[in-house]
CSV table of C-alpha atoms and ligand atoms in Angstrom, one decimal:
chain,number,residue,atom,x,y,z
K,502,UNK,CA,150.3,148.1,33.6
K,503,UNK,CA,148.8,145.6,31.1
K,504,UNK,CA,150.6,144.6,27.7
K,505,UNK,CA,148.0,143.3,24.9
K,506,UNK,CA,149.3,140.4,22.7
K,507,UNK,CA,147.2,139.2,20.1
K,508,UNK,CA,146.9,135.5,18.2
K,509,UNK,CA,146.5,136.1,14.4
K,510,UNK,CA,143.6,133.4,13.6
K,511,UNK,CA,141.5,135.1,11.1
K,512,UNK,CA,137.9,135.0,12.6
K,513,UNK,CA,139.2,133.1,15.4
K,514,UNK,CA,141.5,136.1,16.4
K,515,UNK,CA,141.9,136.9,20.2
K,516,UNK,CA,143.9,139.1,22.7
K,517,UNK,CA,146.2,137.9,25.7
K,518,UNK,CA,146.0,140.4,28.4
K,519,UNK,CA,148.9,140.4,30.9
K,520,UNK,CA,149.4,142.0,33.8
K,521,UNK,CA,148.6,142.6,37.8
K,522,UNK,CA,145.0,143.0,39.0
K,523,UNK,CA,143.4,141.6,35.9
K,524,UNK,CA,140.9,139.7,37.6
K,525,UNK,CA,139.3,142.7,39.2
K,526,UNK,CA,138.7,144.2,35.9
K,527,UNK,CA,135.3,143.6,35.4
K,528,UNK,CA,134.8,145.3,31.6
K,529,UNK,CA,138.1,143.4,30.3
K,530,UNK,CA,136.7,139.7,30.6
K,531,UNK,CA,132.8,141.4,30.4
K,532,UNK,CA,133.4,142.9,26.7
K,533,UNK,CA,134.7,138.9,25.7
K,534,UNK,CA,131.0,137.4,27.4
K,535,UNK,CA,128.5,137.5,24.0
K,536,UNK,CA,125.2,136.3,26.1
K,537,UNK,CA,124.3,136.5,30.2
K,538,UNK,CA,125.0,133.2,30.9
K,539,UNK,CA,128.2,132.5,32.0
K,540,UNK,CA,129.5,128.9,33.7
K,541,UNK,CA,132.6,129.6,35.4
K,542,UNK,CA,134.8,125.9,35.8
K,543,UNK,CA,137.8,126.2,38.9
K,544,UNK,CA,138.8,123.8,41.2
K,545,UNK,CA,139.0,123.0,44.7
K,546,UNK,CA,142.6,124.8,45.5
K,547,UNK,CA,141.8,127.7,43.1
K,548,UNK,CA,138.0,128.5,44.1
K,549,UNK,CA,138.6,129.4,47.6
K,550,UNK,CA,141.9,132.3,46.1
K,551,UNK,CA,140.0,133.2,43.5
K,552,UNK,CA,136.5,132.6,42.8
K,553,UNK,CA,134.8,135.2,44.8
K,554,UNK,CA,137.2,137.7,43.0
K,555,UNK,CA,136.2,136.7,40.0
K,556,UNK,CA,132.0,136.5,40.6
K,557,UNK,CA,132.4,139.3,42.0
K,558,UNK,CA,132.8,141.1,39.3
K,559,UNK,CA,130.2,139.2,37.2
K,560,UNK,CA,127.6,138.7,39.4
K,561,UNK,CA,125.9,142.1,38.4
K,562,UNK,CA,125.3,141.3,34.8
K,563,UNK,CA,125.4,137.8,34.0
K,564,UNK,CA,123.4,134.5,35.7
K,565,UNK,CA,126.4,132.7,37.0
K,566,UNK,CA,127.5,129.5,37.9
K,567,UNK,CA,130.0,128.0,38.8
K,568,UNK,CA,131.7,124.1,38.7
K,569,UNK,CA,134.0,123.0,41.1
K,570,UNK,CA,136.1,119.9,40.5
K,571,UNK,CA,138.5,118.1,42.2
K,572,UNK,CA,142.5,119.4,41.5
K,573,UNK,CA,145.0,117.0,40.3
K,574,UNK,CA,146.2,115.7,37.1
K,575,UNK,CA,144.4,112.5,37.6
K,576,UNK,CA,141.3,113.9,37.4
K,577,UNK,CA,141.9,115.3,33.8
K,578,UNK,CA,139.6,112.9,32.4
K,579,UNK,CA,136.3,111.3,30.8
K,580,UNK,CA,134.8,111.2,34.0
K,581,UNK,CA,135.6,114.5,35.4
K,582,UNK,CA,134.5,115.9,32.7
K,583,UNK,CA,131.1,114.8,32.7
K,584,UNK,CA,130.6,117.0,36.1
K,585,UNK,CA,130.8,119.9,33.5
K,586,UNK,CA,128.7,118.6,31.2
K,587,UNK,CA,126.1,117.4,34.2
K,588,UNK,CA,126.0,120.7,35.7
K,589,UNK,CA,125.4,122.7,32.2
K,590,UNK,CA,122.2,120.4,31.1
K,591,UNK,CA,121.2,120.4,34.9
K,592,UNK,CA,120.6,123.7,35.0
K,593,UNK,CA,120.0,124.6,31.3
K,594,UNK,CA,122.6,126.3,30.3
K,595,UNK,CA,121.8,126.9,26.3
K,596,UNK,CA,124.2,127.3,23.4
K,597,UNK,CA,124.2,131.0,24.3
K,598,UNK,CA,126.5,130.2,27.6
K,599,UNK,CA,130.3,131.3,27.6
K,600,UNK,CA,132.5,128.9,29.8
K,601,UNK,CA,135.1,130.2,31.6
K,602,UNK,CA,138.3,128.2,33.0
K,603,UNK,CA,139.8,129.5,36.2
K,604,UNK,CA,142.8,127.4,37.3
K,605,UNK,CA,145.9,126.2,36.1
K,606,UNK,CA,146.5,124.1,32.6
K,607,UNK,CA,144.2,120.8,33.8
K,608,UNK,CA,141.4,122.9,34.5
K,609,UNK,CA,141.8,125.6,31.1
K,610,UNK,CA,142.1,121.8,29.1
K,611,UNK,CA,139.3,120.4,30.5
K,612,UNK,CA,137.1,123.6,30.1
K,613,UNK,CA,138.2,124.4,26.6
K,614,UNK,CA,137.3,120.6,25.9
K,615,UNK,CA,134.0,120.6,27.7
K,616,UNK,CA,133.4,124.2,25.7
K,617,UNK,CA,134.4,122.6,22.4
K,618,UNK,CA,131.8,119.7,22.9
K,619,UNK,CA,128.8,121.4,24.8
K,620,UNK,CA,125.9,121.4,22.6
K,621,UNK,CA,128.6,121.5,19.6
K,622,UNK,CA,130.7,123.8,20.6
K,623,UNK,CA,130.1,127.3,23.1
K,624,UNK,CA,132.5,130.1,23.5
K,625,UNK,CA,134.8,130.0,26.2
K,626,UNK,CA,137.4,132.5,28.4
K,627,UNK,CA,140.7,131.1,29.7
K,628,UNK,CA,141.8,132.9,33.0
K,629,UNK,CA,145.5,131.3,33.7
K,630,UNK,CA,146.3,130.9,37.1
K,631,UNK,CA,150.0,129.1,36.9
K,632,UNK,CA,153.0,130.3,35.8
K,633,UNK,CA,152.7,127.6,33.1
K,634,UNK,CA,149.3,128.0,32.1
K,635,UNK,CA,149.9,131.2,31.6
K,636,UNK,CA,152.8,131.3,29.5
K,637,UNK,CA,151.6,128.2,27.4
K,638,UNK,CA,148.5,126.1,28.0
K,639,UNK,CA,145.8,129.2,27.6
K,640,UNK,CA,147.4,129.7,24.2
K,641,UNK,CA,146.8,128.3,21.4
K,642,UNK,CA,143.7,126.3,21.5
K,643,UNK,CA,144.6,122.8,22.4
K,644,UNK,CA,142.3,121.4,24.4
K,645,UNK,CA,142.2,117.8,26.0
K,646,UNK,CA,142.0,114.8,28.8
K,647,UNK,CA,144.1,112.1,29.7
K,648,UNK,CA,143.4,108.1,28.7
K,649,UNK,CA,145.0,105.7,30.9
K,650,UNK,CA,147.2,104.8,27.7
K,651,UNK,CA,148.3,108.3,27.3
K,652,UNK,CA,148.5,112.1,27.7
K,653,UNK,CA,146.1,114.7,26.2
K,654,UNK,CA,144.9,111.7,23.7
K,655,UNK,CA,140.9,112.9,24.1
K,656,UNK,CA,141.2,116.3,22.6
K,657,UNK,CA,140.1,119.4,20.5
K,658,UNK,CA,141.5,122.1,18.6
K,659,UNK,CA,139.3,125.0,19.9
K,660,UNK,CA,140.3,128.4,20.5
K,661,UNK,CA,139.1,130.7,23.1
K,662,UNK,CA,137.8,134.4,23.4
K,663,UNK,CA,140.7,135.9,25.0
K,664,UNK,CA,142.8,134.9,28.0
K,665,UNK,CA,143.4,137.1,30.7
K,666,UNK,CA,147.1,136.7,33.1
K,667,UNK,CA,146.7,138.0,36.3
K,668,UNK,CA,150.2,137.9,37.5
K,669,UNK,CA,149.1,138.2,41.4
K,670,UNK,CA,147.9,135.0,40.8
K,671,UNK,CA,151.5,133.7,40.7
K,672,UNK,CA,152.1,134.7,44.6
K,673,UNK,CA,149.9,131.9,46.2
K,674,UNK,CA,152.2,129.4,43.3
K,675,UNK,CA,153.8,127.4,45.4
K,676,UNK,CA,157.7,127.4,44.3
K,677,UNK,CA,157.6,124.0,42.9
K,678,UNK,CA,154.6,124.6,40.8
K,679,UNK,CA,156.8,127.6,39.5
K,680,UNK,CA,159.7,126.1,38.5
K,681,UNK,CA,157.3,123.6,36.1
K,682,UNK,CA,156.3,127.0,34.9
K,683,UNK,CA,159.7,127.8,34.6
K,684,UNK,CA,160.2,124.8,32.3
K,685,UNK,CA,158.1,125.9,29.3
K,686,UNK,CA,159.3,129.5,29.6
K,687,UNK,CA,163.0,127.7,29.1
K,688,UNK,CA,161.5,125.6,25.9
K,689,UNK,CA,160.8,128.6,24.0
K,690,UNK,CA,164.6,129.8,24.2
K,691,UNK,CA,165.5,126.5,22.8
K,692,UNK,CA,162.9,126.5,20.4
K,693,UNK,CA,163.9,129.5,18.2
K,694,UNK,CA,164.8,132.2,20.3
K,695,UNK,CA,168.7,132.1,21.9
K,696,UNK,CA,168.3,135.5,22.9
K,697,UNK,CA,165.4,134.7,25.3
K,698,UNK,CA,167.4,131.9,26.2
K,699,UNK,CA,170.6,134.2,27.2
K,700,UNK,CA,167.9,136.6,29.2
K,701,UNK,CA,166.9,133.9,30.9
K,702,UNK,CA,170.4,132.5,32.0
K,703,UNK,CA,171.0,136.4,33.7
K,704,UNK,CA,167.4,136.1,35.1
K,705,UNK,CA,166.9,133.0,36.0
K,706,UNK,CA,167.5,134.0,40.0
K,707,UNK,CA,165.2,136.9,40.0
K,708,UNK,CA,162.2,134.8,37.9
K,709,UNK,CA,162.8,132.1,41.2
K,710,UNK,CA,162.4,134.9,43.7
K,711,UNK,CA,159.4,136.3,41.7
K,712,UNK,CA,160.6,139.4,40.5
K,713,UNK,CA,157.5,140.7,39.0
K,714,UNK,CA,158.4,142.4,36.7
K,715,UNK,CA,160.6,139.9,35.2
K,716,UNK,CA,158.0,137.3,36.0
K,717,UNK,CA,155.1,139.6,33.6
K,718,UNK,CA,158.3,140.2,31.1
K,719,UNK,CA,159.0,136.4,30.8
K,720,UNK,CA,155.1,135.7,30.0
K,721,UNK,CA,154.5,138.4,27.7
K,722,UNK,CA,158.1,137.1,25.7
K,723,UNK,CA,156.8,133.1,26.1
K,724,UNK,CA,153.2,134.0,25.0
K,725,UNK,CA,154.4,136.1,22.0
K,726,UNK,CA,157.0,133.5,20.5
K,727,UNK,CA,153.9,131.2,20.9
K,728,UNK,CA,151.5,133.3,19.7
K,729,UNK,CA,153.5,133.4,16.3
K,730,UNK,CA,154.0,129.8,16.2
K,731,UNK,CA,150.0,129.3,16.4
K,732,UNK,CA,149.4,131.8,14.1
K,733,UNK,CA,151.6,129.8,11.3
K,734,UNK,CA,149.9,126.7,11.7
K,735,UNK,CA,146.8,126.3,14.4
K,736,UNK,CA,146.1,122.9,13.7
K,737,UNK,CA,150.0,121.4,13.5
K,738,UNK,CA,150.9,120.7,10.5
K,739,UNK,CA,154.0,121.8,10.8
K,740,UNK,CA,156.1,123.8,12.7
K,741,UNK,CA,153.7,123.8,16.1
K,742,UNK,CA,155.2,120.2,16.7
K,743,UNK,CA,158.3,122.3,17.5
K,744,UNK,CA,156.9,123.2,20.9
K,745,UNK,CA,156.4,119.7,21.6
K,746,UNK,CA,160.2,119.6,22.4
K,747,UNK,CA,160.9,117.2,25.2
K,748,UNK,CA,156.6,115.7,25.3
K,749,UNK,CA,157.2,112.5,23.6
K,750,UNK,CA,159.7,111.5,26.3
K,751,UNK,CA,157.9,113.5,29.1
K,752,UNK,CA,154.7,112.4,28.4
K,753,UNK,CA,155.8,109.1,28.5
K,754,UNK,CA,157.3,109.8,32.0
K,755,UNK,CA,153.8,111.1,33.3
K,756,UNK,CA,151.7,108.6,31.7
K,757,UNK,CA,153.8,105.9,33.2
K,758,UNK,CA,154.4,107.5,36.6
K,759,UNK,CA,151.3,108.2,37.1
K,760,UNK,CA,149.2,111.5,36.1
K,761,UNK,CA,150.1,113.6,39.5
K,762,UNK,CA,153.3,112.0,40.4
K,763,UNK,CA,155.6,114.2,38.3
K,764,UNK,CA,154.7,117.8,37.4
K,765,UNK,CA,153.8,118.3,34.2
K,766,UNK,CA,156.6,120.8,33.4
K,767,UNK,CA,159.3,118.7,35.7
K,768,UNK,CA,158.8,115.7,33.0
K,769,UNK,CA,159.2,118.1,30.1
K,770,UNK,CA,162.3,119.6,31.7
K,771,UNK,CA,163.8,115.8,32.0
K,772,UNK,CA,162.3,115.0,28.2
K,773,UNK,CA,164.1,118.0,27.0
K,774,UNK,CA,167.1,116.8,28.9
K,775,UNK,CA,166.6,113.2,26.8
K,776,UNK,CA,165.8,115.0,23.6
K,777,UNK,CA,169.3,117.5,24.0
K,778,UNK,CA,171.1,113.8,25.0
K,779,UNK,CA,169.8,112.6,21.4
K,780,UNK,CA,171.0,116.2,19.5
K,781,UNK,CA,173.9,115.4,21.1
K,782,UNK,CA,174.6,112.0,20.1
K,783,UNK,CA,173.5,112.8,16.5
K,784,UNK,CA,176.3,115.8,17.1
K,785,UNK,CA,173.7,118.2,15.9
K,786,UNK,CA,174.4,119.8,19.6
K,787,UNK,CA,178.4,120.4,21.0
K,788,UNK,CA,178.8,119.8,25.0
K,789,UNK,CA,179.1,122.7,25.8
K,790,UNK,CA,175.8,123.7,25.1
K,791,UNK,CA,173.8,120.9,26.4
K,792,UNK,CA,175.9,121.3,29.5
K,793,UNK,CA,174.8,124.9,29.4
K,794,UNK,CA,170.7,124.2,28.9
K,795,UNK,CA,171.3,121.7,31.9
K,796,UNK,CA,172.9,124.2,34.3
K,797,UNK,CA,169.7,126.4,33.5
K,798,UNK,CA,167.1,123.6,34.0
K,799,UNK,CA,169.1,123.0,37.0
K,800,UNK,CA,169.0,126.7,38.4
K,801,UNK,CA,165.5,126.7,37.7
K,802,UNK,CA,164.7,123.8,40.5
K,803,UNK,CA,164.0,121.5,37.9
K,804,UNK,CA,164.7,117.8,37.3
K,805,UNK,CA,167.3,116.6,35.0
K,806,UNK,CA,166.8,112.8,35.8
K,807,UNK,CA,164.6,110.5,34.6
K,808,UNK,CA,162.4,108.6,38.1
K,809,UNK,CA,164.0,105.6,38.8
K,810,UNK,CA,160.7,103.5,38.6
K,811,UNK,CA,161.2,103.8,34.6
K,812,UNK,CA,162.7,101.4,32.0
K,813,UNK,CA,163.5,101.5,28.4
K,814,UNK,CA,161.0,99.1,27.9
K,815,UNK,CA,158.2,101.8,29.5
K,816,UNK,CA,160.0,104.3,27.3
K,817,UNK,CA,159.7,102.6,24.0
K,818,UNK,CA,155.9,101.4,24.5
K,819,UNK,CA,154.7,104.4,25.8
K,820,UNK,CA,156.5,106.5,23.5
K,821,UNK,CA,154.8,104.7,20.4
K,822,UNK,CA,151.9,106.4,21.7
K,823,UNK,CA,152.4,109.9,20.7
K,824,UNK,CA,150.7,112.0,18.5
K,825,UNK,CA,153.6,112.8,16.5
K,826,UNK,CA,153.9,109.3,15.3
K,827,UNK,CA,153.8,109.2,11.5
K,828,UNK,CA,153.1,105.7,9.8
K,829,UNK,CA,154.4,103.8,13.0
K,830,UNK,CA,157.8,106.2,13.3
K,831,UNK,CA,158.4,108.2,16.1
K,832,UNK,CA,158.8,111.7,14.8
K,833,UNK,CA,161.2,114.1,18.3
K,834,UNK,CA,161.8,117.4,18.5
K,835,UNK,CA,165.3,117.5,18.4
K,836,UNK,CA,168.3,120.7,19.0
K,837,UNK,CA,170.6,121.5,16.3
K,838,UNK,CA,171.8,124.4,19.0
K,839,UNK,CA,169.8,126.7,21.2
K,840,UNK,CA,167.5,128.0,19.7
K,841,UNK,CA,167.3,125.9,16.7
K,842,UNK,CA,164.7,123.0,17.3
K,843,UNK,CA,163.9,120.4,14.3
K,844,UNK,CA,161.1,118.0,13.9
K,845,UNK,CA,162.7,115.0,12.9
K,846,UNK,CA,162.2,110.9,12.0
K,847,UNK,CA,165.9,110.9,11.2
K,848,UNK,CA,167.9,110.1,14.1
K,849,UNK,CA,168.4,106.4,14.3
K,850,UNK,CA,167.2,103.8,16.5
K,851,UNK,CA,170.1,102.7,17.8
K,852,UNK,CA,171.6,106.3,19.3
K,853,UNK,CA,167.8,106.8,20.4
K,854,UNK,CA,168.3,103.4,22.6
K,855,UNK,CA,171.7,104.6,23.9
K,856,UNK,CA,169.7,107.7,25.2
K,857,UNK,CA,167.0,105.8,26.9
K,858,UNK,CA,169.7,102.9,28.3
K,859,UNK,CA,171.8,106.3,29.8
K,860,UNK,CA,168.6,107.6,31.0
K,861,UNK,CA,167.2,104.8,32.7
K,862,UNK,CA,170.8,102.9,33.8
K,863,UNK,CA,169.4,104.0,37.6
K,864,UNK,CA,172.6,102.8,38.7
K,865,UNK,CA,175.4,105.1,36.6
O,756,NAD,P1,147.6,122.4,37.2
O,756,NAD,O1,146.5,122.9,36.4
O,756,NAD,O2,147.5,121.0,37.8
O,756,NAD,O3,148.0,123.4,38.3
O,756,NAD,C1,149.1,123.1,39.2
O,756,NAD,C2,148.6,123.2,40.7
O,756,NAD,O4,148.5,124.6,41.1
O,756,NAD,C3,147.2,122.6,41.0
O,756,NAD,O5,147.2,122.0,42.2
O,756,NAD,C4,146.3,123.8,41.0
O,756,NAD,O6,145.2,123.7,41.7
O,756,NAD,C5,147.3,124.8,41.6
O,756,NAD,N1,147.0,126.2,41.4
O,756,NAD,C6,146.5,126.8,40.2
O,756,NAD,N2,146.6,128.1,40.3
O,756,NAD,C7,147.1,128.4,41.5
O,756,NAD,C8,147.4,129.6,42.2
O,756,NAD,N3,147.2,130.8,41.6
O,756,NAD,N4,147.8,129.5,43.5
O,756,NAD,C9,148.0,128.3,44.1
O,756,NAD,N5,147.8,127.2,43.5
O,756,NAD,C10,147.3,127.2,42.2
O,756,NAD,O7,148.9,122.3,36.3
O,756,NAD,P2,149.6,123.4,35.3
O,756,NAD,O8,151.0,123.2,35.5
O,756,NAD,O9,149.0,124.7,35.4
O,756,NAD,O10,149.2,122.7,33.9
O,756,NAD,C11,149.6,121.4,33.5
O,756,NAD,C12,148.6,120.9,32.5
O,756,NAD,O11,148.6,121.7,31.3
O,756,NAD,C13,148.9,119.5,32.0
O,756,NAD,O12,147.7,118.8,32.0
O,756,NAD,C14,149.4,119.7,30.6
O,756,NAD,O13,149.1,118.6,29.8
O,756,NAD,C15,148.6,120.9,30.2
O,756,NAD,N6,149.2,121.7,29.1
O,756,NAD,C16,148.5,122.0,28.1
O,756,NAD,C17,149.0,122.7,27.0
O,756,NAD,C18,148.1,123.2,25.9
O,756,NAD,O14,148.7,123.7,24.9
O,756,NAD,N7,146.8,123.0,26.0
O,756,NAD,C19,150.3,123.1,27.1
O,756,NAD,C20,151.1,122.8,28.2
O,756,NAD,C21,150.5,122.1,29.2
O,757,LIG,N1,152.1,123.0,24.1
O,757,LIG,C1,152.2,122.6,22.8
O,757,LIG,C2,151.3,123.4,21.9
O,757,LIG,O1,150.5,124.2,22.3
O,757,LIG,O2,151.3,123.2,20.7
């Protein structure tokens, strides 16, 4: 079974294929590959699952090759980069070649980056091979690296030519990788879609145990709210900063943790946490609600605190740089219930430092 999704961009239109055994499928990612050469980007955990796979059914038609680099957040950056870049005018690669990312979000951000740069841009594939890159990052057509002074700061707007979501990938995810996953599928309920939300609450068990079916359900439901979202406004101008809810406080955690420390979707879980402590404050959010978004980030193996290594103080600096901030003002993502996120400069500084003092009191 595969389910088709599509992202409404006029010329910049492309399908989202879901489903088991994708990767095998040799005319589904061949019909998306416009020349014969093809650079395929992976890493060093992914390569030996799923490379071959993958070549396998290239290696008849096209002149492939293939970059490894090494896995880990940290090495989303300049530097790693460049081995992309290296190995495309080492070997010639022209403006002909298509790029394709196999790997998890860091490696589908790098390679949609290095894509959007190469000789001025070069068509590129995403194959998703995380429960969050496939329910989020492959979408959309951000594309970035990491400074030292913040998250995703060295960055395109670059779509690719499809993405194809093999769902076997997800049984070699190991279970805390999934539950980051789990994070962003949670984000869209509290976004603008309660019932998702609710589905999710009764799920939540079965998505942990990897009910597959569940599992291919949740990604085709996260991918299509997405997929709508992106299709109003590509380039966010508006309402696309919605799914930013919890980044300006979770970026902040991963920036100064450390790129690698905490997952990427374990510091969004606690930043929505933060942001839901702030719609609560503002009493745009009753109790009973957050309490219920928390029991659900909780069930999914998520983190609900922030580390104890952070301050206010790393909050507030690191926080100022986001790319939501507007004229110096820090512009969150805030709930007025679930399912009801709103972008907002509105909130007051002084119930935004009560947050961050009740998050980072490490001793309450
Ligand atoms: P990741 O790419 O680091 O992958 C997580 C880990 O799983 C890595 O160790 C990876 O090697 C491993 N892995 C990948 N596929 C596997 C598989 N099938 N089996 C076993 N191991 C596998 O992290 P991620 O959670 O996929 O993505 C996080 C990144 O995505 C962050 O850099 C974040 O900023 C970015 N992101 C981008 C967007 C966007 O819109 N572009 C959205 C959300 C997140
Ligand atoms: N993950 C946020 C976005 O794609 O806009």
């Amino acid at each position: 079974m595969m389910k088709t999704l599509t992202v409404t961009l006029e010329d910049r239109s492309y399908p989202i294929y879901i489903g088991s055994g994708l990767l095998s499928r040799t005319k589904l990612l061949a019909q998306h590959i416009q020349n014969k050469e093809v650079c395929i980007v992976t890493n060093t955990t992914v390569s030996p699952l799923y490379l071959k796979k993958l070549t396998a059914s290239l290696a008849d038609n096209f002149h492939c090759e293939v970059v490894v680099l090494p896995d880990g957040e940290q090495y989303k950056s300049l530097t790693e980069l460049n081995q992309i870049f290296d190995q495309l005018l080492r070997s010639q690669f022209s403006r002909q070649v298509t790029l394709i990312a196999l790997g998890g979000g860091v490696i589908g951000d790098m390679t949609g980056f290095a894509a959007a740069c190469y000789q001025r841009g070069v068509p590129f594939i995403q194959i998703p091979t995380t429960l969050l890159s496939q329910v989020d990052s492959s979408v959309g057509g951000k594309t970035a690296v990491n400074h030292a002074l913040g998250k995703n700061m060295i960055g395109a707007f670059y779509q690719p030519e499809c993405v194809i979501a093999d769902t076997n990938t997800l049984n070699t995810l190991d279970d805390r990788q999934l539950s980051s996953g789990l994070a962003e599928v949670i984000k869209y309920g509290l976004i603008n879609d309660f019932i998702f939300f609710e589905w999710l609450e009764k799920n939540i068990e079965k998505l942990r145990s990897r009910d597959e079916n569940l599992l291919a359900e949740a990604i085709e439901r996260s991918c299509n709210n997405k997929a709508i979202i992106v299709a109003k406004d590509e380039r966010e101008q508006g309402v696309r900063a919605l799914l930013n809810l919890g980044h300006t406080f979770g970026h902040a955690i991963e920036t100064g943790m450390g790129y690698g420390e905490v997952l990427h979707g374990e510091a969004i879980a606690i930043g929505m946490m933060m942001a839901v402590d702030l719609s609560l404050r503002l009493r745009w959010l009753s109790a009973p609600d957050a309490e219920r978004i928390k029991q659900l980030f909780v069930a999914a193996g998520l983190p609900v605190e922030v580390p104890s290594e952070m301050s206010e103080t790393d909050f507030m600096s690191l926080m100022a740089v986001d790319k939501k901030v507007q004229d110096g003002v820090i512009r969150l993502v805030l709930l007025k219930g679930i399912g009801q996120a709103v972008l907002s400069d509105d909130y007051g500084a002084s119930l935004l430092s009560e947050t961050l003092t009740h998050y980072t009191n490490h001793s309450k």
